[in-house]
Coordinates of C-alpha atoms in Angstrom, one line a residue:
Chain A
M11 CA 0.0 0.0 0.0
S12 CA 2.7 2.4 1.0
E13 CA 4.7 1.6 -2.2
Q14 CA 1.6 2.3 -4.2
V15 CA 1.2 5.6 -2.5
D16 CA 4.8 6.5 -3.1
R17 CA 4.5 5.5 -6.8
Q18 CA 1.4 7.7 -7.1
H19 CA 3.3 10.6 -5.5
I20 CA 6.2 10.2 -7.9
L21 CA 3.8 9.9 -10.9
E22 CA 2.2 13.2 -9.8
L23 CA 5.6 14.9 -9.6
L24 CA 6.8 13.6 -13.0
P25 CA 5.2 16.3 -15.1
F26 CA 7.1 18.9 -13.0
W27 CA 10.3 16.9 -13.3
V28 CA 9.8 17.0 -17.1
N29 CA 9.3 20.8 -17.1
G30 CA 12.2 21.3 -14.7
T31 CA 10.3 23.1 -11.9
L32 CA 10.8 20.7 -9.0
S33 CA 12.8 21.6 -6.0
P34 CA 16.2 19.9 -5.8
E35 CA 14.9 17.6 -3.1
E36 CA 11.8 16.6 -5.1
R37 CA 14.0 16.1 -8.2
G38 CA 16.3 13.8 -6.4
M39 CA 13.4 11.8 -5.1
V40 CA 11.9 11.4 -8.6
E41 CA 15.2 10.5 -10.2
A42 CA 16.0 7.9 -7.5
A43 CA 12.5 6.3 -8.1
M44 CA 13.1 6.3 -11.9
E45 CA 16.3 4.3 -11.4
Q46 CA 14.4 1.7 -9.5
D47 CA 11.4 1.6 -11.8
P48 CA 11.9 1.8 -15.6
T49 CA 8.2 2.3 -16.3
L50 CA 8.5 5.7 -14.5
R51 CA 11.1 6.6 -17.2
Q52 CA 8.7 5.7 -19.9
E53 CA 6.0 7.8 -18.2
A54 CA 8.4 10.7 -18.2
E55 CA 9.1 10.2 -21.9
M56 CA 5.5 10.2 -22.7
L57 CA 4.9 13.4 -20.7
A58 CA 7.9 15.0 -22.5
L59 CA 6.2 14.1 -25.8
I60 CA 3.0 15.8 -24.6
R61 CA 4.9 18.8 -23.5
A62 CA 6.7 19.0 -26.9
T63 CA 3.3 18.8 -28.7
V64 CA 1.8 21.5 -26.5
K65 CA 4.8 23.8 -27.2
E66 CA 4.6 23.1 -31.0
Q67 CA 1.1 24.5 -31.3
P68 CA 1.0 27.4 -33.7
E69 CA 1.2 30.9 -32.1
M70 CA -2.0 32.8 -31.9
Q71 CA -2.3 36.2 -33.5
S72 CA -2.5 38.4 -30.5
P73 CA -3.5 42.1 -30.6
G74 CA 0.3 43.0 -30.6
E75 CA 1.0 46.7 -31.3
L76 CA -2.6 47.5 -31.9
G77 CA -3.4 46.3 -28.4
L78 CA -0.5 48.3 -27.0
A79 CA -1.8 51.4 -28.9
R80 CA -5.2 50.8 -27.3
L81 CA -3.7 50.4 -23.8
R82 CA -1.4 53.4 -24.3
R83 CA -4.4 55.6 -25.2
V84 CA -6.5 54.6 -22.2
I85 CA -3.6 55.2 -19.8
E86 CA -2.9 58.5 -21.5
E87 CA -6.5 59.7 -21.2
D88 CA -6.5 59.6 -17.4
P89 CA -3.7 57.9 -15.6
Q90 CA -5.3 58.3 -12.2
Q91 CA -8.7 57.0 -13.0
V92 CA -8.4 54.5 -15.8
L93 CA -11.6 52.7 -16.6
D94 CA -11.6 49.0 -17.6
G95 CA -11.9 48.5 -21.3
R96 CA -15.4 47.2 -21.5
S97 CA -16.9 49.8 -19.1
R98 CA -15.1 52.4 -21.2
A99 CA -16.5 51.0 -24.3
R100 CA -20.1 51.1 -22.9
R101 CA -19.6 54.7 -21.9
Y102 CA -18.6 55.5 -25.4
I103 CA -22.0 54.2 -26.6
L104 CA -23.6 57.1 -24.7
S105 CA -21.2 59.7 -25.8
F106 CA -21.1 58.6 -29.5
S107 CA -24.1 60.8 -30.3
S108 CA -22.9 62.4 -33.5
G109 CA -21.6 59.2 -35.0
L110 CA -24.0 56.7 -33.7
A111 CA -26.4 56.6 -36.5
A112 CA -23.6 56.2 -39.0
A113 CA -21.9 53.5 -37.0
L114 CA -25.2 51.6 -36.6
A115 CA -25.8 51.8 -40.3
L116 CA -22.3 50.5 -40.8
L117 CA -22.9 47.7 -38.4
A118 CA -26.1 46.8 -40.2
V119 CA -24.3 46.8 -43.5
L120 CA -21.7 44.4 -42.1
G121 CA -24.4 42.1 -41.0
N122 CA -23.0 42.1 -37.5
F123 CA -25.6 44.1 -35.7
R124 CA -26.3 42.8 -32.2
A125 CA -28.6 43.4 -29.5
S126 CA -28.2 46.8 -27.8
E127 CA -26.7 45.4 -24.6
D128 CA -24.1 43.6 -26.5
V129 CA -23.1 46.4 -28.8
Y130 CA -19.4 47.3 -28.3
E131 CA -19.1 50.5 -30.0
L132 CA -16.0 52.3 -31.0
A133 CA -14.6 55.1 -28.8
S134 CA -15.7 58.6 -29.5
S135 CA -13.0 61.3 -29.4
S136 CA -13.9 64.8 -28.8
D137 CA -13.9 65.3 -32.5
D138 CA -15.7 62.4 -34.3
A139 CA -15.6 64.2 -37.6
A140 CA -11.8 63.8 -37.7
N141 CA -11.9 60.1 -37.8
I142 CA -12.2 57.3 -40.3
V143 CA -13.7 54.0 -39.3
V144 CA -12.0 50.9 -40.9
M145 CA -12.0 47.2 -40.7
F146 CA -8.7 45.6 -41.6
R147 CA -8.6 42.4 -43.7
P148 CA -8.2 39.4 -41.4
D149 CA -5.1 38.2 -43.2
V150 CA -3.3 41.6 -43.2
T151 CA 0.0 41.6 -41.5
Q152 CA 1.0 44.1 -38.7
A153 CA 3.9 45.2 -40.8
S154 CA 1.8 46.2 -43.8
M155 CA -0.8 47.8 -41.5
S156 CA 1.9 49.9 -39.7
S157 CA 3.6 50.9 -42.9
L158 CA 0.3 52.1 -44.4
L159 CA -0.7 54.1 -41.4
Q160 CA 2.8 55.7 -41.3
M161 CA 2.6 56.5 -44.9
H162 CA -0.6 58.5 -44.5
D163 CA 0.3 59.9 -41.1
L164 CA -2.6 58.1 -39.5
V165 CA -2.8 56.9 -35.9
I166 CA -5.3 54.4 -34.4
V167 CA -7.3 56.3 -31.8
D168 CA -9.6 53.4 -30.9
G169 CA -10.3 49.8 -31.5
P170 CA -10.7 47.0 -32.1
S171 CA -14.4 46.9 -31.4
A172 CA -16.0 43.6 -30.9
I173 CA -16.5 43.3 -34.6
G174 CA -13.0 44.5 -35.4
L175 CA -13.6 48.1 -36.3
Y176 CA -10.8 50.7 -35.7
R177 CA -11.0 54.4 -35.6
L178 CA -8.1 56.2 -37.4
S179 CA -7.3 59.8 -37.1
P180 CA -4.8 61.9 -39.3
L181 CA -2.0 63.7 -37.5
D182 CA -2.7 66.7 -39.6
P183 CA -6.0 68.2 -38.6
D184 CA -6.3 69.9 -42.1
T185 CA -6.3 66.6 -43.9
D186 CA -9.1 66.2 -46.5
L187 CA -10.8 63.1 -44.9
A188 CA -13.0 62.3 -47.9
L189 CA -9.9 62.3 -50.1
L190 CA -7.9 60.2 -47.6
A191 CA -10.8 57.7 -47.2
G192 CA -10.9 57.3 -51.0
V193 CA -7.1 56.5 -51.0
L194 CA -7.5 54.0 -48.2
R195 CA -10.4 52.3 -50.0
S196 CA -8.1 51.6 -52.9
E197 CA -5.9 49.6 -50.5
T198 CA -8.1 46.6 -50.9
E199 CA -5.4 44.2 -49.6
I200 CA -5.3 46.0 -46.3
F201 CA -8.9 47.2 -45.6
E202 CA -12.1 45.4 -45.8
T203 CA -14.1 48.6 -45.2
V204 CA -13.4 52.3 -44.9
D205 CA -16.1 54.7 -43.8
L206 CA -16.4 58.2 -42.6
P207 CA -18.6 59.0 -39.6
Chain B
M7 CA 13.3 38.4 -18.9
K8 CA 14.3 37.4 -15.3
E9 CA 12.0 37.7 -12.3
A10 CA 14.1 40.6 -10.9
D11 CA 13.7 42.5 -14.2
L12 CA 9.9 41.9 -14.2
K13 CA 9.7 43.1 -10.6
S14 CA 11.7 46.2 -11.4
L15 CA 9.2 46.9 -14.2
I16 CA 6.3 46.5 -11.8
H17 CA 8.0 48.9 -9.4
R18 CA 8.4 51.4 -12.2
I19 CA 4.9 51.0 -13.3
G20 CA 3.8 51.6 -9.7
A21 CA 5.6 54.9 -10.0
G22 CA 3.6 55.8 -13.1
E23 CA 6.3 55.1 -15.8
K24 CA 4.4 54.5 -19.0
N25 CA 7.3 53.0 -20.8
A26 CA 7.6 50.3 -18.2
I27 CA 4.0 49.2 -18.8
E28 CA 4.8 49.1 -22.5
A29 CA 7.9 47.0 -21.9
L30 CA 5.9 44.6 -19.7
Y31 CA 3.1 44.4 -22.4
R32 CA 5.6 43.5 -25.1
H33 CA 7.0 40.7 -22.8
M34 CA 3.8 39.3 -21.5
E35 CA 1.1 40.0 -24.1
Q36 CA 1.6 36.9 -26.1
P37 CA 1.5 34.3 -23.4
L38 CA -1.4 36.0 -21.6
Y39 CA -3.4 36.3 -24.7
R40 CA -2.8 32.7 -25.6
F41 CA -3.9 31.6 -22.1
I42 CA -7.1 33.7 -22.3
N43 CA -8.1 32.8 -25.8
I44 CA -7.5 29.1 -25.3
K45 CA -10.2 29.3 -22.7
L46 CA -12.6 31.8 -24.4
N47 CA -12.0 30.9 -28.0
D48 CA -13.1 34.5 -28.8
P49 CA -10.3 36.8 -30.2
F50 CA -12.2 40.0 -29.6
L51 CA -13.3 39.2 -26.1
S52 CA -9.8 37.9 -25.3
A53 CA -8.3 41.1 -26.5
D54 CA -10.7 43.0 -24.1
I55 CA -9.7 40.8 -21.3
L56 CA -6.0 41.2 -22.1
Q57 CA -6.5 45.0 -22.0
D58 CA -8.3 44.7 -18.6
V59 CA -5.4 42.6 -17.3
F60 CA -2.8 45.3 -18.2
L61 CA -5.1 48.0 -16.9
D62 CA -5.3 46.2 -13.6
V63 CA -1.5 45.9 -13.5
W64 CA -1.2 49.6 -14.3
K65 CA -3.6 50.4 -11.4
G66 CA -2.3 47.8 -9.0
A67 CA 1.4 47.8 -9.5
A68 CA 2.1 50.2 -6.6
A69 CA 0.3 47.8 -4.3
F70 CA 2.2 44.7 -5.6
E71 CA 4.1 43.3 -2.7
G72 CA 6.1 40.8 -4.6
R73 CA 4.9 37.7 -2.7
S74 CA 4.2 36.0 -6.0
A75 CA 6.2 36.0 -9.1
V76 CA 5.1 38.7 -11.5
K77 CA 4.1 36.1 -14.2
T78 CA 2.0 34.3 -11.6
W79 CA 0.3 37.4 -10.5
M80 CA -0.6 38.4 -14.0
F81 CA -1.8 35.0 -15.0
S82 CA -3.9 34.9 -11.9
I83 CA -5.5 38.3 -12.8
A84 CA -6.2 36.9 -16.3
Y85 CA -7.6 33.6 -14.9
R86 CA -10.0 35.4 -12.6
K87 CA -11.3 37.6 -15.4
V88 CA -11.9 34.7 -17.6
I89 CA -13.7 32.9 -14.8
D90 CA -15.9 36.0 -14.4
V91 CA -16.7 35.8 -18.1
F92 CA -17.7 32.1 -17.7
R93 CA -19.9 32.9 -14.6
K94 CA -21.6 35.9 -16.3
N95 CA -22.3 34.0 -19.5
A96 CA -23.0 30.8 -17.6
R97 CA -20.9 29.0 -20.2
L98 CA -21.2 25.3 -20.3
T99 CA -18.1 23.2 -20.0
I100 CA -17.9 19.9 -21.7
S101 CA -17.0 17.2 -19.2
D102 CA -14.1 14.9 -20.3
D103 CA -14.6 12.6 -17.4
L104 CA -13.8 9.0 -18.2
P105 CA -13.9 5.7 -16.3
E106 CA -10.8 5.1 -14.3
Q107 CA -9.8 1.9 -15.9
V108 CA -7.6 3.6 -18.4
D109 CA -4.6 1.6 -19.5
D110 CA -1.6 3.1 -17.9
A111 CA 0.8 0.4 -18.9
P112 CA 3.9 0.8 -21.1
S113 CA 1.9 -0.4 -24.1
A114 CA 0.0 2.9 -23.9
V115 CA 3.3 4.7 -24.1
A116 CA 4.2 2.7 -27.1
H117 CA 0.9 3.9 -28.8
I118 CA 1.7 7.5 -28.3
A119 CA 5.3 7.0 -29.3
A120 CA 4.2 5.3 -32.5
A121 CA 1.9 8.1 -33.5
E122 CA 2.9 9.3 -37.0
D123 CA 2.6 12.8 -36.0
A124 CA 1.2 14.9 -33.1
A125 CA -2.1 15.6 -34.8
H126 CA -3.9 13.0 -32.8
L127 CA -2.5 14.4 -29.6
R128 CA -3.5 17.9 -30.5
I129 CA -7.0 16.8 -31.1
C130 CA -7.1 15.0 -27.8
L131 CA -5.7 18.1 -26.1
D132 CA -8.5 20.2 -27.5
G133 CA -11.0 17.7 -26.1
L134 CA -9.8 18.2 -22.5
K135 CA -12.2 20.1 -20.2
P136 CA -10.9 23.6 -19.2
D137 CA -9.5 22.7 -15.8
H138 CA -7.4 19.9 -17.2
R139 CA -6.4 22.0 -20.3
D140 CA -5.4 24.9 -18.1
A141 CA -3.2 22.7 -16.0
I142 CA -1.6 21.1 -19.0
E143 CA -1.1 24.5 -20.7
L144 CA 0.5 26.1 -17.7
A145 CA 2.7 23.2 -16.9
F146 CA 3.8 22.3 -20.4
Y147 CA 3.5 25.6 -22.4
E148 CA 4.4 28.0 -19.7
D149 CA 6.6 25.6 -17.8
M150 CA 5.2 26.6 -14.4
G151 CA 5.6 24.6 -11.2
Y152 CA 2.6 23.1 -9.5
R153 CA 2.8 25.7 -6.7
E154 CA 2.5 28.6 -9.2
I155 CA -0.4 26.9 -11.1
A156 CA -2.2 26.3 -7.8
E157 CA -1.8 30.0 -7.0
I158 CA -3.1 31.1 -10.4
T159 CA -6.1 28.8 -10.4
A160 CA -6.8 29.2 -6.7
V161 CA -6.9 25.5 -5.8
P162 CA -4.7 23.4 -3.6
E163 CA -1.4 22.1 -5.0
G164 CA -2.5 18.5 -4.7
T165 CA -5.4 19.3 -7.0
I166 CA -3.1 20.6 -9.7
K167 CA -1.0 17.4 -9.5
T168 CA -4.1 15.3 -9.7
R169 CA -5.5 17.3 -12.6
I170 CA -2.4 16.8 -14.7
F171 CA -2.3 13.1 -13.7
H172 CA -5.8 12.6 -14.9
A173 CA -5.4 14.8 -17.9
K174 CA -2.5 12.6 -19.0
K175 CA -4.7 9.5 -18.5
L176 CA -7.5 11.1 -20.5
L177 CA -5.0 12.0 -23.3
L178 CA -3.9 8.3 -23.4
H179 CA -7.4 7.1 -23.5
C180 CA -8.2 9.5 -26.3
L181 CA -5.1 8.5 -28.2
Q182 CA -5.7 4.8 -27.8
G183 CA -9.3 5.3 -29.1
R184 CA -8.0 7.2 -32.1
M185 CA -5.2 4.6 -32.8
N186 CA -7.7 1.8 -32.5
A187 CA -10.1 3.5 -34.9
K188 CA -7.3 3.9 -37.4
V189 CA -6.4 0.2 -37.2
A190 CA -10.0 -0.8 -37.7
L191 CA -10.2 1.3 -40.9

């Protein structure tokens, strides 16, 4: 009975022997047990195979620089009283008076309109008119996205929304937005949609 | 990045240094997002949760006492937020419970070793229920110890060891099933 308990204990420690996180004392205990019992060595080999498979899984496309831009913007807004992202997004719904109709129309066009409680609307800056709302193509790379934004002196001022919309704003306030939107629409490999509020 | 470097970043974030939160973001964004999205399988919601985690770090860094490793602290924030989502949405979890008579003998090891590729194992990993998958991911992708995983998931250390033990058995059971099906074809 005692041997069974000891073996069970070693079996439970084996995954952590494989990932190298045991204390020196635990490691010594596991290694001594493996020398006595070759099936424990096989168990460890199998766990190593599982670990290798888990590690080989393809990387997920994370928000990356876009997420950082979003975080930076929230922190810049009010460093002392930052709101959590979702609360903030809901607040924007209320303050998005000038652009709401256009955005809802856009949502409807995209076929992604959702019940009011679930709507995650884009942020509204103090000057909605100075923004362009875009949706990037799902396969666009971050490098090409960054390059295009830099080329046109554009910054992301909000997004992604729940349906993947971003709000872009030109650095130059005198930019002709209609003209710029037209140029962006021609970048069909980058943008899926380009709309003015 | 070493733990001391991460703690230094947290200290600087606590003092309001924005470039420190950016450095931390660049270092931790990928593993945190992966952890969140594996559980939620919703890239947009996961991006929101990720943002919330970093905002919590921004707001809470000054109060961080360093009793946990920084990585453990951040993963536990992410874990709690994901659990909140599950609670709010009352998401169902699929049980992967199986009878306990799983073959644990060396022949089972031979099955897995004989697998032509890891595809079967990946499919079986995807079939684990969240508690088991979390433990496997944290132990084998993040290479965390059982104490850290227990802290992140707020369960006793023994529970983590048992979860991984059972997850391994379930993976074997799943693999054997897939291999047997292949032989039958």
